[in-house]
Amino acid sequence: MGLGTTELMIVAGIFILLFGSTKLPGLARSIGKSANEFKKGIRDDSPLDDEGDDADEDNSSDEEDDGDE
């Protein structure tokens, strides 16, 4: 049930009619940059969460130490 050559040609024709042939390269470039930024954000998100949790734990232990003195 995939897209065949005919369907892809029809979709490409519709895109050309809607956006014009001069704007299509810029649109494709913008979509590619957005996808790359999204992927970088997903990859970079995990290490930041771990570091943020450690920092919160360190701050809470410092507050407890100040209260004991």
mmCIF file as gemmi writes it, N, C-alpha and C atoms, coordinates in Angstrom:
data_model
loop_
_atom_site.group_PDB
_atom_site.id
_atom_site.type_symbol
_atom_site.label_atom_id
_atom_site.label_alt_id
_atom_site.label_comp_id
_atom_site.label_asym_id
_atom_site.label_entity_id
_atom_site.label_seq_id
_atom_site.pdbx_PDB_ins_code
_atom_site.Cartn_x
_atom_site.Cartn_y
_atom_site.Cartn_z
_atom_site.occupancy
_atom_site.B_iso_or_equiv
_atom_site.pdbx_formal_charge
_atom_site.auth_seq_id
_atom_site.auth_asym_id
_atom_site.pdbx_PDB_model_num
ATOM 1 N N . MET Axp A 1 ? 0.84 -1.186 0 1 0 ? 1 A 1
ATOM 2 C CA . MET Axp A 1 ? 0 0 0 1 0 ? 1 A 1
ATOM 3 C C . MET Axp A 1 ? 0.884 1.249 0 1 0 ? 1 A 1
ATOM 4 N N . GLY Axp A 2 ? 2.096 1.145 -0.514 1 0 ? 2 A 1
ATOM 5 C CA . GLY Axp A 2 ? 3.006 2.283 -0.561 1 0 ? 2 A 1
ATOM 6 C C . GLY Axp A 2 ? 2.69 3.208 -1.721 1 0 ? 2 A 1
ATOM 7 N N . LEU Axp A 3 ? 3.426 4.285 -1.788 1 0 ? 3 A 1
ATOM 8 C CA . LEU Axp A 3 ? 3.255 5.239 -2.873 1 0 ? 3 A 1
ATOM 9 C C . LEU Axp A 3 ? 4.074 4.795 -4.077 1 0 ? 3 A 1
ATOM 10 N N . GLY Axp A 4 ? 3.412 4.739 -5.204 1 0 ? 4 A 1
ATOM 11 C CA . GLY Axp A 4 ? 4.095 4.383 -6.438 1 0 ? 4 A 1
ATOM 12 C C . GLY Axp A 4 ? 4.631 5.618 -7.134 1 0 ? 4 A 1
ATOM 13 N N . THR Axp A 5 ? 5.225 5.408 -8.284 1 0 ? 5 A 1
ATOM 14 C CA . THR Axp A 5 ? 5.806 6.505 -9.055 1 0 ? 5 A 1
ATOM 15 C C . THR Axp A 5 ? 4.744 7.504 -9.483 1 0 ? 5 A 1
ATOM 16 N N . THR Axp A 6 ? 3.601 7.007 -9.906 1 0 ? 6 A 1
ATOM 17 C CA . THR Axp A 6 ? 2.528 7.897 -10.371 1 0 ? 6 A 1
ATOM 18 C C . THR Axp A 6 ? 2.035 8.788 -9.239 1 0 ? 6 A 1
ATOM 19 N N . GLU Axp A 7 ? 1.838 8.208 -8.061 1 0 ? 7 A 1
ATOM 20 C CA . GLU Axp A 7 ? 1.359 8.999 -6.931 1 0 ? 7 A 1
ATOM 21 C C . GLU Axp A 7 ? 2.374 10.058 -6.517 1 0 ? 7 A 1
ATOM 22 N N . LEU Axp A 8 ? 3.654 9.69 -6.522 1 0 ? 8 A 1
ATOM 23 C CA . LEU Axp A 8 ? 4.691 10.659 -6.174 1 0 ? 8 A 1
ATOM 24 C C . LEU Axp A 8 ? 4.756 11.804 -7.175 1 0 ? 8 A 1
ATOM 25 N N . MET Axp A 9 ? 4.564 11.495 -8.454 1 0 ? 9 A 1
ATOM 26 C CA . MET Axp A 9 ? 4.558 12.545 -9.488 1 0 ? 9 A 1
ATOM 27 C C . MET Axp A 9 ? 3.373 13.482 -9.276 1 0 ? 9 A 1
ATOM 28 N N . ILE Axp A 10 ? 2.226 12.94 -8.915 1 0 ? 10 A 1
ATOM 29 C CA . ILE Axp A 10 ? 1.043 13.776 -8.669 1 0 ? 10 A 1
ATOM 30 C C . ILE Axp A 10 ? 1.278 14.682 -7.464 1 0 ? 10 A 1
ATOM 31 N N . VAL Axp A 11 ? 1.827 14.13 -6.392 1 0 ? 11 A 1
ATOM 32 C CA . VAL Axp A 11 ? 2.111 14.928 -5.199 1 0 ? 11 A 1
ATOM 33 C C . VAL Axp A 11 ? 3.128 16.019 -5.521 1 0 ? 11 A 1
ATOM 34 N N . ALA Axp A 12 ? 4.172 15.697 -6.275 1 0 ? 12 A 1
ATOM 35 C CA . ALA Axp A 12 ? 5.172 16.693 -6.668 1 0 ? 12 A 1
ATOM 36 C C . ALA Axp A 12 ? 4.53 17.797 -7.503 1 0 ? 12 A 1
ATOM 37 N N . GLY Axp A 13 ? 3.643 17.432 -8.415 1 0 ? 13 A 1
ATOM 38 C CA . GLY Axp A 13 ? 2.942 18.426 -9.227 1 0 ? 13 A 1
ATOM 39 C C . GLY Axp A 13 ? 2.086 19.351 -8.384 1 0 ? 13 A 1
ATOM 40 N N . ILE Axp A 14 ? 1.418 18.798 -7.39 1 0 ? 14 A 1
ATOM 41 C CA . ILE Axp A 14 ? 0.592 19.621 -6.499 1 0 ? 14 A 1
ATOM 42 C C . ILE Axp A 14 ? 1.466 20.593 -5.711 1 0 ? 14 A 1
ATOM 43 N N . PHE Axp A 15 ? 2.622 20.119 -5.218 1 0 ? 15 A 1
ATOM 44 C CA . PHE Axp A 15 ? 3.534 21.007 -4.497 1 0 ? 15 A 1
ATOM 45 C C . PHE Axp A 15 ? 4.02 22.136 -5.389 1 0 ? 15 A 1
ATOM 46 N N . ILE Axp A 16 ? 4.336 21.833 -6.623 1 0 ? 16 A 1
ATOM 47 C CA . ILE Axp A 16 ? 4.803 22.87 -7.552 1 0 ? 16 A 1
ATOM 48 C C . ILE Axp A 16 ? 3.698 23.885 -7.809 1 0 ? 16 A 1
ATOM 49 N N . LEU Axp A 17 ? 2.465 23.418 -7.954 1 0 ? 17 A 1
ATOM 50 C CA . LEU Axp A 17 ? 1.351 24.338 -8.164 1 0 ? 17 A 1
ATOM 51 C C . LEU Axp A 17 ? 1.095 25.209 -6.936 1 0 ? 17 A 1
ATOM 52 N N . LEU Axp A 18 ? 1.203 24.629 -5.749 1 0 ? 18 A 1
ATOM 53 C CA . LEU Axp A 18 ? 0.913 25.382 -4.533 1 0 ? 18 A 1
ATOM 54 C C . LEU Axp A 18 ? 2.012 26.378 -4.179 1 0 ? 18 A 1
ATOM 55 N N . PHE Axp A 19 ? 3.26 25.958 -4.24 1 0 ? 19 A 1
ATOM 56 C CA . PHE Axp A 19 ? 4.357 26.779 -3.754 1 0 ? 19 A 1
ATOM 57 C C . PHE Axp A 19 ? 5.164 27.45 -4.854 1 0 ? 19 A 1
ATOM 58 N N . GLY Axp A 20 ? 5.048 26.996 -6.072 1 0 ? 20 A 1
ATOM 59 C CA . GLY Axp A 20 ? 5.851 27.552 -7.15 1 0 ? 20 A 1
ATOM 60 C C . GLY Axp A 20 ? 7.23 26.925 -7.169 1 0 ? 20 A 1
ATOM 61 N N . SER Axp A 21 ? 7.808 26.848 -8.34 1 0 ? 21 A 1
ATOM 62 C CA . SER Axp A 21 ? 9.095 26.162 -8.478 1 0 ? 21 A 1
ATOM 63 C C . SER Axp A 21 ? 10.243 26.941 -7.848 1 0 ? 21 A 1
ATOM 64 N N . THR Axp A 22 ? 10.093 28.244 -7.66 1 0 ? 22 A 1
ATOM 65 C CA . THR Axp A 22 ? 11.186 29.029 -7.08 1 0 ? 22 A 1
ATOM 66 C C . THR Axp A 22 ? 11.248 28.894 -5.562 1 0 ? 22 A 1
ATOM 67 N N . LYS Axp A 23 ? 10.128 28.629 -4.905 1 0 ? 23 A 1
ATOM 68 C CA . LYS Axp A 23 ? 10.108 28.536 -3.448 1 0 ? 23 A 1
ATOM 69 C C . LYS Axp A 23 ? 10.365 27.125 -2.935 1 0 ? 23 A 1
ATOM 70 N N . LEU Axp A 24 ? 10.256 26.123 -3.777 1 0 ? 24 A 1
ATOM 71 C CA . LEU Axp A 24 ? 10.421 24.741 -3.326 1 0 ? 24 A 1
ATOM 72 C C . LEU Axp A 24 ? 11.802 24.437 -2.748 1 0 ? 24 A 1
ATOM 73 N N . PRO Axp A 25 ? 12.909 24.881 -3.349 1 0 ? 25 A 1
ATOM 74 C CA . PRO Axp A 25 ? 14.214 24.592 -2.733 1 0 ? 25 A 1
ATOM 75 C C . PRO Axp A 25 ? 14.361 25.207 -1.339 1 0 ? 25 A 1
ATOM 76 N N . GLY Axp A 26 ? 13.878 26.415 -1.168 1 0 ? 26 A 1
ATOM 77 C CA . GLY Axp A 26 ? 13.938 27.05 0.148 1 0 ? 26 A 1
ATOM 78 C C . GLY Axp A 26 ? 13.072 26.333 1.166 1 0 ? 26 A 1
ATOM 79 N N . LEU Axp A 27 ? 11.916 25.869 0.737 1 0 ? 27 A 1
ATOM 80 C CA . LEU Axp A 27 ? 11.021 25.123 1.618 1 0 ? 27 A 1
ATOM 81 C C . LEU Axp A 27 ? 11.657 23.804 2.04 1 0 ? 27 A 1
ATOM 82 N N . ALA Axp A 28 ? 12.249 23.099 1.098 1 0 ? 28 A 1
ATOM 83 C CA . ALA Axp A 28 ? 12.908 21.826 1.403 1 0 ? 28 A 1
ATOM 84 C C . ALA Axp A 28 ? 14.096 22.046 2.34 1 0 ? 28 A 1
ATOM 85 N N . ARG Axp A 29 ? 14.853 23.103 2.118 1 0 ? 29 A 1
ATOM 86 C CA . ARG Axp A 29 ? 15.998 23.421 2.972 1 0 ? 29 A 1
ATOM 87 C C . ARG Axp A 29 ? 15.531 23.724 4.397 1 0 ? 29 A 1
ATOM 88 N N . SER Axp A 30 ? 14.451 24.472 4.511 1 0 ? 30 A 1
ATOM 89 C CA . SER Axp A 30 ? 13.911 24.818 5.819 1 0 ? 30 A 1
ATOM 90 C C . SER Axp A 30 ? 13.424 23.582 6.568 1 0 ? 30 A 1
ATOM 91 N N . ILE Axp A 31 ? 12.769 22.682 5.868 1 0 ? 31 A 1
ATOM 92 C CA . ILE Axp A 31 ? 12.298 21.44 6.488 1 0 ? 31 A 1
ATOM 93 C C . ILE Axp A 31 ? 13.483 20.598 6.944 1 0 ? 31 A 1
ATOM 94 N N . GLY Axp A 32 ? 14.527 20.529 6.135 1 0 ? 32 A 1
ATOM 95 C CA . GLY Axp A 32 ? 15.72 19.771 6.507 1 0 ? 32 A 1
ATOM 96 C C . GLY Axp A 32 ? 16.407 20.337 7.735 1 0 ? 32 A 1
ATOM 97 N N . LYS Axp A 33 ? 16.531 21.664 7.803 1 0 ? 33 A 1
ATOM 98 C CA . LYS Axp A 33 ? 17.148 22.293 8.967 1 0 ? 33 A 1
ATOM 99 C C . LYS Axp A 33 ? 16.316 22.055 10.221 1 0 ? 33 A 1
ATOM 100 N N . SER Axp A 34 ? 15.002 22.135 10.084 1 0 ? 34 A 1
ATOM 101 C CA . SER Axp A 34 ? 14.13 21.89 11.228 1 0 ? 34 A 1
ATOM 102 C C . SER Axp A 34 ? 14.268 20.463 11.73 1 0 ? 34 A 1
ATOM 103 N N . ALA Axp A 35 ? 14.348 19.514 10.814 1 0 ? 35 A 1
ATOM 104 C CA . ALA Axp A 35 ? 14.509 18.11 11.202 1 0 ? 35 A 1
ATOM 105 C C . ALA Axp A 35 ? 15.84 17.898 11.914 1 0 ? 35 A 1
ATOM 106 N N . ASN Axp A 36 ? 16.909 18.527 11.428 1 0 ? 36 A 1
ATOM 107 C CA . ASN Axp A 36 ? 18.216 18.404 12.08 1 0 ? 36 A 1
ATOM 108 C C . ASN Axp A 36 ? 18.207 19.019 13.473 1 0 ? 36 A 1
ATOM 109 N N . GLU Axp A 37 ? 17.588 20.182 13.63 1 0 ? 37 A 1
ATOM 110 C CA . GLU Axp A 37 ? 17.498 20.819 14.939 1 0 ? 37 A 1
ATOM 111 C C . GLU Axp A 37 ? 16.714 19.94 15.909 1 0 ? 37 A 1
ATOM 112 N N . PHE Axp A 38 ? 15.642 19.33 15.426 1 0 ? 38 A 1
ATOM 113 C CA . PHE Axp A 38 ? 14.839 18.444 16.263 1 0 ? 38 A 1
ATOM 114 C C . PHE Axp A 38 ? 15.658 17.246 16.724 1 0 ? 38 A 1
ATOM 115 N N . LYS Axp A 39 ? 16.412 16.637 15.803 1 0 ? 39 A 1
ATOM 116 C CA . LYS Axp A 39 ? 17.243 15.482 16.149 1 0 ? 39 A 1
ATOM 117 C C . LYS Axp A 39 ? 18.319 15.868 17.158 1 0 ? 39 A 1
ATOM 118 N N . LYS Axp A 40 ? 18.944 17.039 16.97 1 0 ? 40 A 1
ATOM 119 C CA . LYS Axp A 40 ? 19.958 17.499 17.92 1 0 ? 40 A 1
ATOM 120 C C . LYS Axp A 40 ? 19.341 17.732 19.292 1 0 ? 40 A 1
ATOM 121 N N . GLY Axp A 41 ? 18.156 18.292 19.313 1 0 ? 41 A 1
ATOM 122 C CA . GLY Axp A 41 ? 17.473 18.528 20.576 1 0 ? 41 A 1
ATOM 123 C C . GLY Axp A 41 ? 17.148 17.242 21.305 1 0 ? 41 A 1
ATOM 124 N N . ILE Axp A 42 ? 16.753 16.232 20.57 1 0 ? 42 A 1
ATOM 125 C CA . ILE Axp A 42 ? 16.447 14.94 21.183 1 0 ? 42 A 1
ATOM 126 C C . ILE Axp A 42 ? 17.72 14.32 21.748 1 0 ? 42 A 1
ATOM 127 N N . ARG Axp A 43 ? 18.8 14.361 20.99 1 0 ? 43 A 1
ATOM 128 C CA . ARG Axp A 43 ? 20.066 13.781 21.451 1 0 ? 43 A 1
ATOM 129 C C . ARG Axp A 43 ? 20.631 14.542 22.642 1 0 ? 43 A 1
ATOM 130 N N . ASP Axp A 44 ? 20.57 15.855 22.623 1 0 ? 44 A 1
ATOM 131 C CA . ASP Axp A 44 ? 21.152 16.674 23.677 1 0 ? 44 A 1
ATOM 132 C C . ASP Axp A 44 ? 20.27 16.734 24.918 1 0 ? 44 A 1
ATOM 133 N N . ASP Axp A 45 ? 19.019 16.365 24.809 1 0 ? 45 A 1
ATOM 134 C CA . ASP Axp A 45 ? 18.08 16.484 25.915 1 0 ? 45 A 1
ATOM 135 C C . ASP Axp A 45 ? 18.396 15.507 27.039 1 0 ? 45 A 1
ATOM 136 N N . SER Axp A 46 ? 18.768 14.297 26.725 1 0 ? 46 A 1
ATOM 137 C CA . SER Axp A 46 ? 18.993 13.279 27.747 1 0 ? 46 A 1
ATOM 138 C C . SER Axp A 46 ? 20.134 13.634 28.695 1 0 ? 46 A 1
ATOM 139 N N . PRO Axp A 47 ? 21.325 14.001 28.227 1 0 ? 47 A 1
ATOM 140 C CA . PRO Axp A 47 ? 22.396 14.347 29.169 1 0 ? 47 A 1
ATOM 141 C C . PRO Axp A 47 ? 22.063 15.563 30.029 1 0 ? 47 A 1
ATOM 142 N N . LEU Axp A 48 ? 21.336 16.523 29.494 1 0 ? 48 A 1
ATOM 143 C CA . LEU Axp A 48 ? 20.987 17.699 30.268 1 0 ? 48 A 1
ATOM 144 C C . LEU Axp A 48 ? 20.051 17.346 31.409 1 0 ? 48 A 1
ATOM 145 N N . ASP Axp A 49 ? 19.119 16.429 31.195 1 0 ? 49 A 1
ATOM 146 C CA . ASP Axp A 49 ? 18.206 16.022 32.251 1 0 ? 49 A 1
ATOM 147 C C . ASP Axp A 49 ? 18.966 15.364 33.39 1 0 ? 49 A 1
ATOM 148 N N . ASP Axp A 50 ? 19.937 14.52 33.074 1 0 ? 50 A 1
ATOM 149 C CA . ASP Axp A 50 ? 20.716 13.847 34.104 1 0 ? 50 A 1
ATOM 150 C C . ASP Axp A 50 ? 21.52 14.853 34.921 1 0 ? 50 A 1
ATOM 151 N N . GLU Axp A 51 ? 22.133 15.818 34.263 1 0 ? 51 A 1
ATOM 152 C CA . GLU Axp A 51 ? 22.921 16.823 34.963 1 0 ? 51 A 1
ATOM 153 C C . GLU Axp A 51 ? 22.026 17.699 35.828 1 0 ? 51 A 1
ATOM 154 N N . GLY Axp A 52 ? 20.861 18.025 35.346 1 0 ? 52 A 1
ATOM 155 C CA . GLY Axp A 52 ? 19.938 18.854 36.108 1 0 ? 52 A 1
ATOM 156 C C . GLY Axp A 52 ? 19.483 18.16 37.378 1 0 ? 52 A 1
ATOM 157 N N . ASP Axp A 53 ? 19.256 16.852 37.344 1 0 ? 53 A 1
ATOM 158 C CA . ASP Axp A 53 ? 18.846 16.109 38.524 1 0 ? 53 A 1
ATOM 159 C C . ASP Axp A 53 ? 19.962 16.087 39.554 1 0 ? 53 A 1
ATOM 160 N N . ASP Axp A 54 ? 21.205 15.905 39.123 1 0 ? 54 A 1
ATOM 161 C CA . ASP Axp A 54 ? 22.339 15.89 40.037 1 0 ? 54 A 1
ATOM 162 C C . ASP Axp A 54 ? 22.506 17.247 40.709 1 0 ? 54 A 1
ATOM 163 N N . ALA Axp A 55 ? 22.322 18.303 39.952 1 0 ? 55 A 1
ATOM 164 C CA . ALA Axp A 55 ? 22.48 19.64 40.503 1 0 ? 55 A 1
ATOM 165 C C . ALA Axp A 55 ? 21.41 19.905 41.558 1 0 ? 55 A 1
ATOM 166 N N . ASP Axp A 56 ? 20.185 19.446 41.35 1 0 ? 56 A 1
ATOM 167 C CA . ASP Axp A 56 ? 19.121 19.628 42.326 1 0 ? 56 A 1
ATOM 168 C C . ASP Axp A 56 ? 19.43 18.877 43.61 1 0 ? 56 A 1
ATOM 169 N N . GLU Axp A 57 ? 19.962 17.672 43.491 1 0 ? 57 A 1
ATOM 170 C CA . GLU Axp A 57 ? 20.307 16.885 44.668 1 0 ? 57 A 1
ATOM 171 C C . GLU Axp A 57 ? 21.427 17.548 45.449 1 0 ? 57 A 1
ATOM 172 N N . ASP Axp A 58 ? 22.425 18.099 44.765 1 0 ? 58 A 1
ATOM 173 C CA . ASP Axp A 58 ? 23.528 18.772 45.437 1 0 ? 58 A 1
ATOM 174 C C . ASP Axp A 58 ? 23.031 20 46.191 1 0 ? 58 A 1
ATOM 175 N N . ASN Axp A 59 ? 22.14 20.763 45.588 1 0 ? 59 A 1
ATOM 176 C CA . ASN Axp A 59 ? 21.619 21.956 46.233 1 0 ? 59 A 1
ATOM 177 C C . ASN Axp A 59 ? 20.796 21.605 47.461 1 0 ? 59 A 1
ATOM 178 N N . SER Axp A 60 ? 20.026 20.541 47.405 1 0 ? 60 A 1
ATOM 179 C CA . SER Axp A 60 ? 19.199 20.173 48.544 1 0 ? 60 A 1
ATOM 180 C C . SER Axp A 60 ? 20.063 19.71 49.708 1 0 ? 60 A 1
ATOM 181 N N . SER Axp A 61 ? 21.166 19.017 49.453 1 0 ? 61 A 1
ATOM 182 C CA . SER Axp A 61 ? 22.047 18.573 50.531 1 0 ? 61 A 1
ATOM 183 C C . SER Axp A 61 ? 22.774 19.761 51.15 1 0 ? 61 A 1
ATOM 184 N N . ASP Axp A 62 ? 23.104 20.784 50.375 1 0 ? 62 A 1
ATOM 185 C CA . ASP Axp A 62 ? 23.744 21.978 50.912 1 0 ? 62 A 1
ATOM 186 C C . ASP Axp A 62 ? 22.795 22.723 51.844 1 0 ? 62 A 1
ATOM 187 N N . GLU Axp A 63 ? 21.533 22.774 51.481 1 0 ? 63 A 1
ATOM 188 C CA . GLU Axp A 63 ? 20.552 23.454 52.309 1 0 ? 63 A 1
ATOM 189 C C . GLU Axp A 63 ? 20.386 22.733 53.636 1 0 ? 63 A 1
ATOM 190 N N . GLU Axp A 64 ? 20.42 21.41 53.621 1 0 ? 64 A 1
ATOM 191 C CA . GLU Axp A 64 ? 20.292 20.644 54.848 1 0 ? 64 A 1
ATOM 192 C C . GLU Axp A 64 ? 21.498 20.867 55.744 1 0 ? 64 A 1
ATOM 193 N N . ASP Axp A 65 ? 22.699 20.954 55.165 1 0 ? 65 A 1
ATOM 194 C CA . ASP Axp A 65 ? 23.905 21.183 55.948 1 0 ? 65 A 1
ATOM 195 C C . ASP Axp A 65 ? 23.861 22.546 56.627 1 0 ? 65 A 1
ATOM 196 N N . ASP Axp A 66 ? 23.343 23.56 55.936 1 0 ? 66 A 1
ATOM 197 C CA . ASP Axp A 66 ? 23.271 24.895 56.514 1 0 ? 66 A 1
ATOM 198 C C . ASP Axp A 66 ? 22.317 24.921 57.698 1 0 ? 66 A 1
ATOM 199 N N . GLY Axp A 67 ? 21.276 24.13 57.662 1 0 ? 67 A 1
ATOM 200 C CA . GLY Axp A 67 ? 20.301 24.096 58.747 1 0 ? 67 A 1
ATOM 201 C C . GLY Axp A 67 ? 20.84 23.416 59.983 1 0 ? 67 A 1
ATOM 202 N N . ASP Axp A 68 ? 21.791 22.507 59.839 1 0 ? 68 A 1
ATOM 203 C CA . ASP Axp A 68 ? 22.334 21.775 60.979 1 0 ? 68 A 1
ATOM 204 C C . ASP Axp A 68 ? 23.321 22.608 61.782 1 0 ? 68 A 1
ATOM 205 N N . GLU Axp A 69 ? 23.902 23.604 61.199 1 0 ? 69 A 1
ATOM 206 C CA . GLU Axp A 69 ? 24.947 24.374 61.884 1 0 ? 69 A 1
ATOM 207 C C . GLU Axp A 69 ? 24.406 25.314 62.86 1 0 ? 69 A 1
